[in-house]
JSON list of C-alpha atoms in Angstrom, two decimals:
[
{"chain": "E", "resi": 2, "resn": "UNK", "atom": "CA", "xyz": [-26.18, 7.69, -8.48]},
{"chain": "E", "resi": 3, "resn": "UNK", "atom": "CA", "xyz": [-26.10, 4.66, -6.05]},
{"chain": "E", "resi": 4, "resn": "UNK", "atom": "CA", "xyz": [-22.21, 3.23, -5.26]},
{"chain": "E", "resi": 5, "resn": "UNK", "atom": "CA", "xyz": [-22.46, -0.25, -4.51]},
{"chain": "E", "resi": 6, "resn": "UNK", "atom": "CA", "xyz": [-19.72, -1.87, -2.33]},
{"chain": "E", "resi": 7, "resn": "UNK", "atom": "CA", "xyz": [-18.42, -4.96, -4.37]},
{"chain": "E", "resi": 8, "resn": "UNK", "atom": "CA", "xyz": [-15.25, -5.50, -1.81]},
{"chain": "E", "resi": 9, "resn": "UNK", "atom": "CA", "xyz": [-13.65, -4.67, 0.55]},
{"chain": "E", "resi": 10, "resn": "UNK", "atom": "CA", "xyz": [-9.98, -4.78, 1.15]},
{"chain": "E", "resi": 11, "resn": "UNK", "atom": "CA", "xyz": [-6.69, -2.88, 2.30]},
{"chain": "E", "resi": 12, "resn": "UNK", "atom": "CA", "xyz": [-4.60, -1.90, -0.51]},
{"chain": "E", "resi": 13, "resn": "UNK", "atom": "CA", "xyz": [-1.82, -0.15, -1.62]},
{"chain": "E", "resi": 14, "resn": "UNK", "atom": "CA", "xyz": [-2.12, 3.25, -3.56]},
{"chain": "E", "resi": 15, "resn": "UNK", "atom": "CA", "xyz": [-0.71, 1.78, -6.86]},
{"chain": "E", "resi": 16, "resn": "UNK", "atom": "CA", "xyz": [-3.16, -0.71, -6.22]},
{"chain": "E", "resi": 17, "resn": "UNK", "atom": "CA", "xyz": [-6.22, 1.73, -5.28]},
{"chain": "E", "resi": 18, "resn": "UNK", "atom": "CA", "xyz": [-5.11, 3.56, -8.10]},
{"chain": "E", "resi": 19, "resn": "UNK", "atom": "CA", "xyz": [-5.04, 0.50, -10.58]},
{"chain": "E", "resi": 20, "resn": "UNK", "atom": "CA", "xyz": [-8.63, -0.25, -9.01]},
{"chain": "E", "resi": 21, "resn": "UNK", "atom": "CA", "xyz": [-9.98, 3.51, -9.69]},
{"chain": "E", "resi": 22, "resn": "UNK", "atom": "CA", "xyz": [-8.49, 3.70, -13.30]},
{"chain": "E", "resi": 23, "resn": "UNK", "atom": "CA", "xyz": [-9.60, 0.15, -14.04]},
{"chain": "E", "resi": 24, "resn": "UNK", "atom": "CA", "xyz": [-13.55, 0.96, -12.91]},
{"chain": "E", "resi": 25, "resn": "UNK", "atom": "CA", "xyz": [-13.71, 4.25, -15.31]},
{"chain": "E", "resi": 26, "resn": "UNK", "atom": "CA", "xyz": [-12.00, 3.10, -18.29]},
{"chain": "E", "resi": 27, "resn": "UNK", "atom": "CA", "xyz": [-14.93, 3.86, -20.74]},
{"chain": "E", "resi": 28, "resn": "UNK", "atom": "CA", "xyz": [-16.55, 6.40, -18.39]},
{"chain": "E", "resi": 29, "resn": "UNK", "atom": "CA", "xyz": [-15.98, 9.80, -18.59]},
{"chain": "E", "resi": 30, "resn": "UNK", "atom": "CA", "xyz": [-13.74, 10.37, -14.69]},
{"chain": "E", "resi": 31, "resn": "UNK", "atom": "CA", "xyz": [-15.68, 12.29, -11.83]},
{"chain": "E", "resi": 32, "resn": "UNK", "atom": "CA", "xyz": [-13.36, 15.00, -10.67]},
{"chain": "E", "resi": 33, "resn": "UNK", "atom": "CA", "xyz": [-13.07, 14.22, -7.75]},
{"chain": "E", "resi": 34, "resn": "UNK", "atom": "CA", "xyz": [-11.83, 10.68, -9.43]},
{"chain": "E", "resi": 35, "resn": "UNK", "atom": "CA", "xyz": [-9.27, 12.41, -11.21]},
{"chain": "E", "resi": 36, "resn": "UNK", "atom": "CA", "xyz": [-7.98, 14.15, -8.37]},
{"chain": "E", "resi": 37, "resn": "UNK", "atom": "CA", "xyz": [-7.64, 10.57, -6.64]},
{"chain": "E", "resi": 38, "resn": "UNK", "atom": "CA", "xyz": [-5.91, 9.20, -9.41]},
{"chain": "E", "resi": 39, "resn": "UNK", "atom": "CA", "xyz": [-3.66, 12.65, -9.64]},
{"chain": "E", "resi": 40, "resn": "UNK", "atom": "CA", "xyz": [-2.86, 12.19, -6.29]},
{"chain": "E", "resi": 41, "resn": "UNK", "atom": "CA", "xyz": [-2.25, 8.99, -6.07]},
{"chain": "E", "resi": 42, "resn": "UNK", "atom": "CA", "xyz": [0.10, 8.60, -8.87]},
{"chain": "E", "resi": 43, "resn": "UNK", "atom": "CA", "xyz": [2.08, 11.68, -7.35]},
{"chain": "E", "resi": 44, "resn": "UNK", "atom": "CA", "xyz": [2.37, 9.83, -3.95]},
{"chain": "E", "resi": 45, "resn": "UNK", "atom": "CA", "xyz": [3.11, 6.42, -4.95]},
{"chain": "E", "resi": 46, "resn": "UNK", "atom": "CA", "xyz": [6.64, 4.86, -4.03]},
{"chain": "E", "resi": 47, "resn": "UNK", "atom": "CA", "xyz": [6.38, 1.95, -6.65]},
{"chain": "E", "resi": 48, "resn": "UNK", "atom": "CA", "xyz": [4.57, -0.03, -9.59]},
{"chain": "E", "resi": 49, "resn": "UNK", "atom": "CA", "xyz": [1.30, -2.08, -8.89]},
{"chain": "E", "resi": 50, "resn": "UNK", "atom": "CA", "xyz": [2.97, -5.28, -8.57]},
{"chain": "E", "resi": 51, "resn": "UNK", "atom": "CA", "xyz": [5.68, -4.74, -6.44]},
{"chain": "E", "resi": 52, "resn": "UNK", "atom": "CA", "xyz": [3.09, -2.81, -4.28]},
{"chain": "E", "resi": 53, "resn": "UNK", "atom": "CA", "xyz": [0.95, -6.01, -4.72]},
{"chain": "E", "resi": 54, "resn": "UNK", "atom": "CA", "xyz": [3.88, -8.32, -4.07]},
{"chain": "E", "resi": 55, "resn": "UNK", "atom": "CA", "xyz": [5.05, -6.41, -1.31]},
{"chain": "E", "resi": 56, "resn": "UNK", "atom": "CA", "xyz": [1.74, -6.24, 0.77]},
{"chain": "E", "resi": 57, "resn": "UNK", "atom": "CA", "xyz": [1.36, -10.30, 0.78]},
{"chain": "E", "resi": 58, "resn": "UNK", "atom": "CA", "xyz": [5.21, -10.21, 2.09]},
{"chain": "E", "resi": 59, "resn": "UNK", "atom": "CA", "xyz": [4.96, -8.65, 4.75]},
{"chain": "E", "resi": 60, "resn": "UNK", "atom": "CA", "xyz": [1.50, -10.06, 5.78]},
{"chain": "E", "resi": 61, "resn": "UNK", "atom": "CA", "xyz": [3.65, -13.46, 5.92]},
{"chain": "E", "resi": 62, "resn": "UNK", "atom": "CA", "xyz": [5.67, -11.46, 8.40]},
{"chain": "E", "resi": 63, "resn": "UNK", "atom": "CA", "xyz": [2.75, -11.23, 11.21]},
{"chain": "E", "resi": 64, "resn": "UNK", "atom": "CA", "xyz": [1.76, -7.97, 10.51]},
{"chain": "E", "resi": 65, "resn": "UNK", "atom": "CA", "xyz": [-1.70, -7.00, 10.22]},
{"chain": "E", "resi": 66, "resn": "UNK", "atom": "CA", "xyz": [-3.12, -6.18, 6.29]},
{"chain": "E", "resi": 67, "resn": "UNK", "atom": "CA", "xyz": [-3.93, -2.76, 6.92]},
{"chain": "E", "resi": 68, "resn": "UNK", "atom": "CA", "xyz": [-0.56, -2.48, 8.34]},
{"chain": "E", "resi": 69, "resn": "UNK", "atom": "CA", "xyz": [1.14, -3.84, 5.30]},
{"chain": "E", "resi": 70, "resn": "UNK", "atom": "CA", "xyz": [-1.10, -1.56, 2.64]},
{"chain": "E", "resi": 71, "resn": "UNK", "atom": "CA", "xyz": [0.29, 1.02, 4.81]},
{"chain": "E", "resi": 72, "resn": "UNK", "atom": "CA", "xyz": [3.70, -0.26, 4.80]},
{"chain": "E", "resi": 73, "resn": "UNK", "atom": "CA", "xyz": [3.45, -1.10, 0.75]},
{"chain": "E", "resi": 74, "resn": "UNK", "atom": "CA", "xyz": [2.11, 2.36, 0.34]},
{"chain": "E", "resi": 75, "resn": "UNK", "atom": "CA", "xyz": [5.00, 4.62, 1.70]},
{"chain": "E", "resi": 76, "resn": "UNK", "atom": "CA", "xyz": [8.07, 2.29, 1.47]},
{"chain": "E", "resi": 77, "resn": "UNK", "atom": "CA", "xyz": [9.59, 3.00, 4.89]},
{"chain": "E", "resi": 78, "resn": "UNK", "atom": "CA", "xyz": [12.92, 3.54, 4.42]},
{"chain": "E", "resi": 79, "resn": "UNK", "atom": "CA", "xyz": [14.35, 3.82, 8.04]},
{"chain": "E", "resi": 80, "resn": "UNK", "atom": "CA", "xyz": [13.56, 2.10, 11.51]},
{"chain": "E", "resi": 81, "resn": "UNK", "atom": "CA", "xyz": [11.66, 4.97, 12.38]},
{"chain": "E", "resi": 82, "resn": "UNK", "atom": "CA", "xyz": [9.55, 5.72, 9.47]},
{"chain": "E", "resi": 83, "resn": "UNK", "atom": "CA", "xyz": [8.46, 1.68, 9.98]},
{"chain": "E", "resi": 84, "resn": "UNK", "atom": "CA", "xyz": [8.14, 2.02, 13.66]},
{"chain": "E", "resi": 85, "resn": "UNK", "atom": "CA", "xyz": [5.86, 5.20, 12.54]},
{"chain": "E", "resi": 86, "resn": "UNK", "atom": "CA", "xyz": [3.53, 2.63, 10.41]},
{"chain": "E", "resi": 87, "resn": "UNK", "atom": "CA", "xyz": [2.93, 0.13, 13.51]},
{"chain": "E", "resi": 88, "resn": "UNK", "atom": "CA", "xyz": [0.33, 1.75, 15.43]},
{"chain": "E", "resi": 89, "resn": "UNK", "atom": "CA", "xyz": [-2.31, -0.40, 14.53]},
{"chain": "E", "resi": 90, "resn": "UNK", "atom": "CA", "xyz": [-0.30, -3.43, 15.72]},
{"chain": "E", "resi": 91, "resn": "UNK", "atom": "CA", "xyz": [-0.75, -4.60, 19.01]},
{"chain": "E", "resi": 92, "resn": "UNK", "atom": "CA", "xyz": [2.67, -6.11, 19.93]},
{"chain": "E", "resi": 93, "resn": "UNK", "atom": "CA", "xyz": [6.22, -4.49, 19.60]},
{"chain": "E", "resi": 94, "resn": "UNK", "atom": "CA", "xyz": [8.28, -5.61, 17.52]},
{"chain": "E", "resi": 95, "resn": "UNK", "atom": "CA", "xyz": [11.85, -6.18, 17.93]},
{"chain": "E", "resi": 96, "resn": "UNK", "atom": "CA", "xyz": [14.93, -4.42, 15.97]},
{"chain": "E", "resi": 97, "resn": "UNK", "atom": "CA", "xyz": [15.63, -7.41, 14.13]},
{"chain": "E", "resi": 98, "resn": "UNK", "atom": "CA", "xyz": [12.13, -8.22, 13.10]},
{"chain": "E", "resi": 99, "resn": "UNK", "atom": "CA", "xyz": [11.94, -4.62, 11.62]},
{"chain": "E", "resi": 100, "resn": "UNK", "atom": "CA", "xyz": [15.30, -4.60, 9.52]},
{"chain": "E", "resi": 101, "resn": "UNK", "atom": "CA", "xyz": [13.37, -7.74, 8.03]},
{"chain": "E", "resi": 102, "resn": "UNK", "atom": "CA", "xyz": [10.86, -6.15, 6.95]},
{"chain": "E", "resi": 103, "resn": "UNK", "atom": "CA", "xyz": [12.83, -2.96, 6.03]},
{"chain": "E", "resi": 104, "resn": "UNK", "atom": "CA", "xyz": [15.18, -5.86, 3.47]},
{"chain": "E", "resi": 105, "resn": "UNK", "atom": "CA", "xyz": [11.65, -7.08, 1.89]},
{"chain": "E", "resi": 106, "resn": "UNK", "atom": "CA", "xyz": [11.07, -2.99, 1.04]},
{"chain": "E", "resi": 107, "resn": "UNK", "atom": "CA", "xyz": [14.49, -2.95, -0.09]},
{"chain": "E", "resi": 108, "resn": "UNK", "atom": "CA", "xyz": [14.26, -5.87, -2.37]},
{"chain": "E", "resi": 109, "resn": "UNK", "atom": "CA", "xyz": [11.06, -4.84, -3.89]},
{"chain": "E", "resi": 110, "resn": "UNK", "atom": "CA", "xyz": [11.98, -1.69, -4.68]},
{"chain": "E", "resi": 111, "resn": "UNK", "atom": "CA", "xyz": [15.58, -2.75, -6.31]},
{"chain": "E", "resi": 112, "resn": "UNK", "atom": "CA", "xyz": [13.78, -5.67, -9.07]}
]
């Protein structure tokens, strides 16, 4: 079976998951597949959109998008989970610039 790369982007796991479900829908699911999907739906924090919603946020912010599919994925709750999530960022980021980012999480995950 030859996979073809259509795309390629950072994403959330709702979002990967939405994407996996979405290419199998009248295909019978590869195991390994379903495991994917299983794990993913165990692991994510929120629904597609506010995933979605929440990734293009906090790209506005400066941060880099495989940061913020990171960031989208686990829903930092603290300073130091988000500090945790900035490795691939090249600058530090300032106390203030991180509870600003923390509030877009928050928001998100209250609608």
């Amino acid at each position: 079976m030859e996979i073809k790369i259509e795309k390629s982007e950072y994403v959330s796991y709702s979002e990967a998951k939405r994407i996996l479900e979405g290419k199998n829908k009248d295909n019978e699911l590869s195991a390994t597949i379903e495991r994917t999907i299983e794990y993913l739906s165990a692991v994510e924090k929120c629904t597609v959109e506010k995933a979605s919603h929440l990734r293009a946020e906090i790209i506005k912010t400066g941060l880099k998008e495989e940061t913020a599919a990171i960031i989208a994925s686990i829903c930092p709750s603290t300073l130091d989970e988000l500090r945790s999530t900035l490795f691939l960022e090249e600058k530090t980021y300032s106390t203030d610039d991180l509870n600003k980012i923390l509030e877009l999480i928050k928001s998100q995950l209250e609608r």
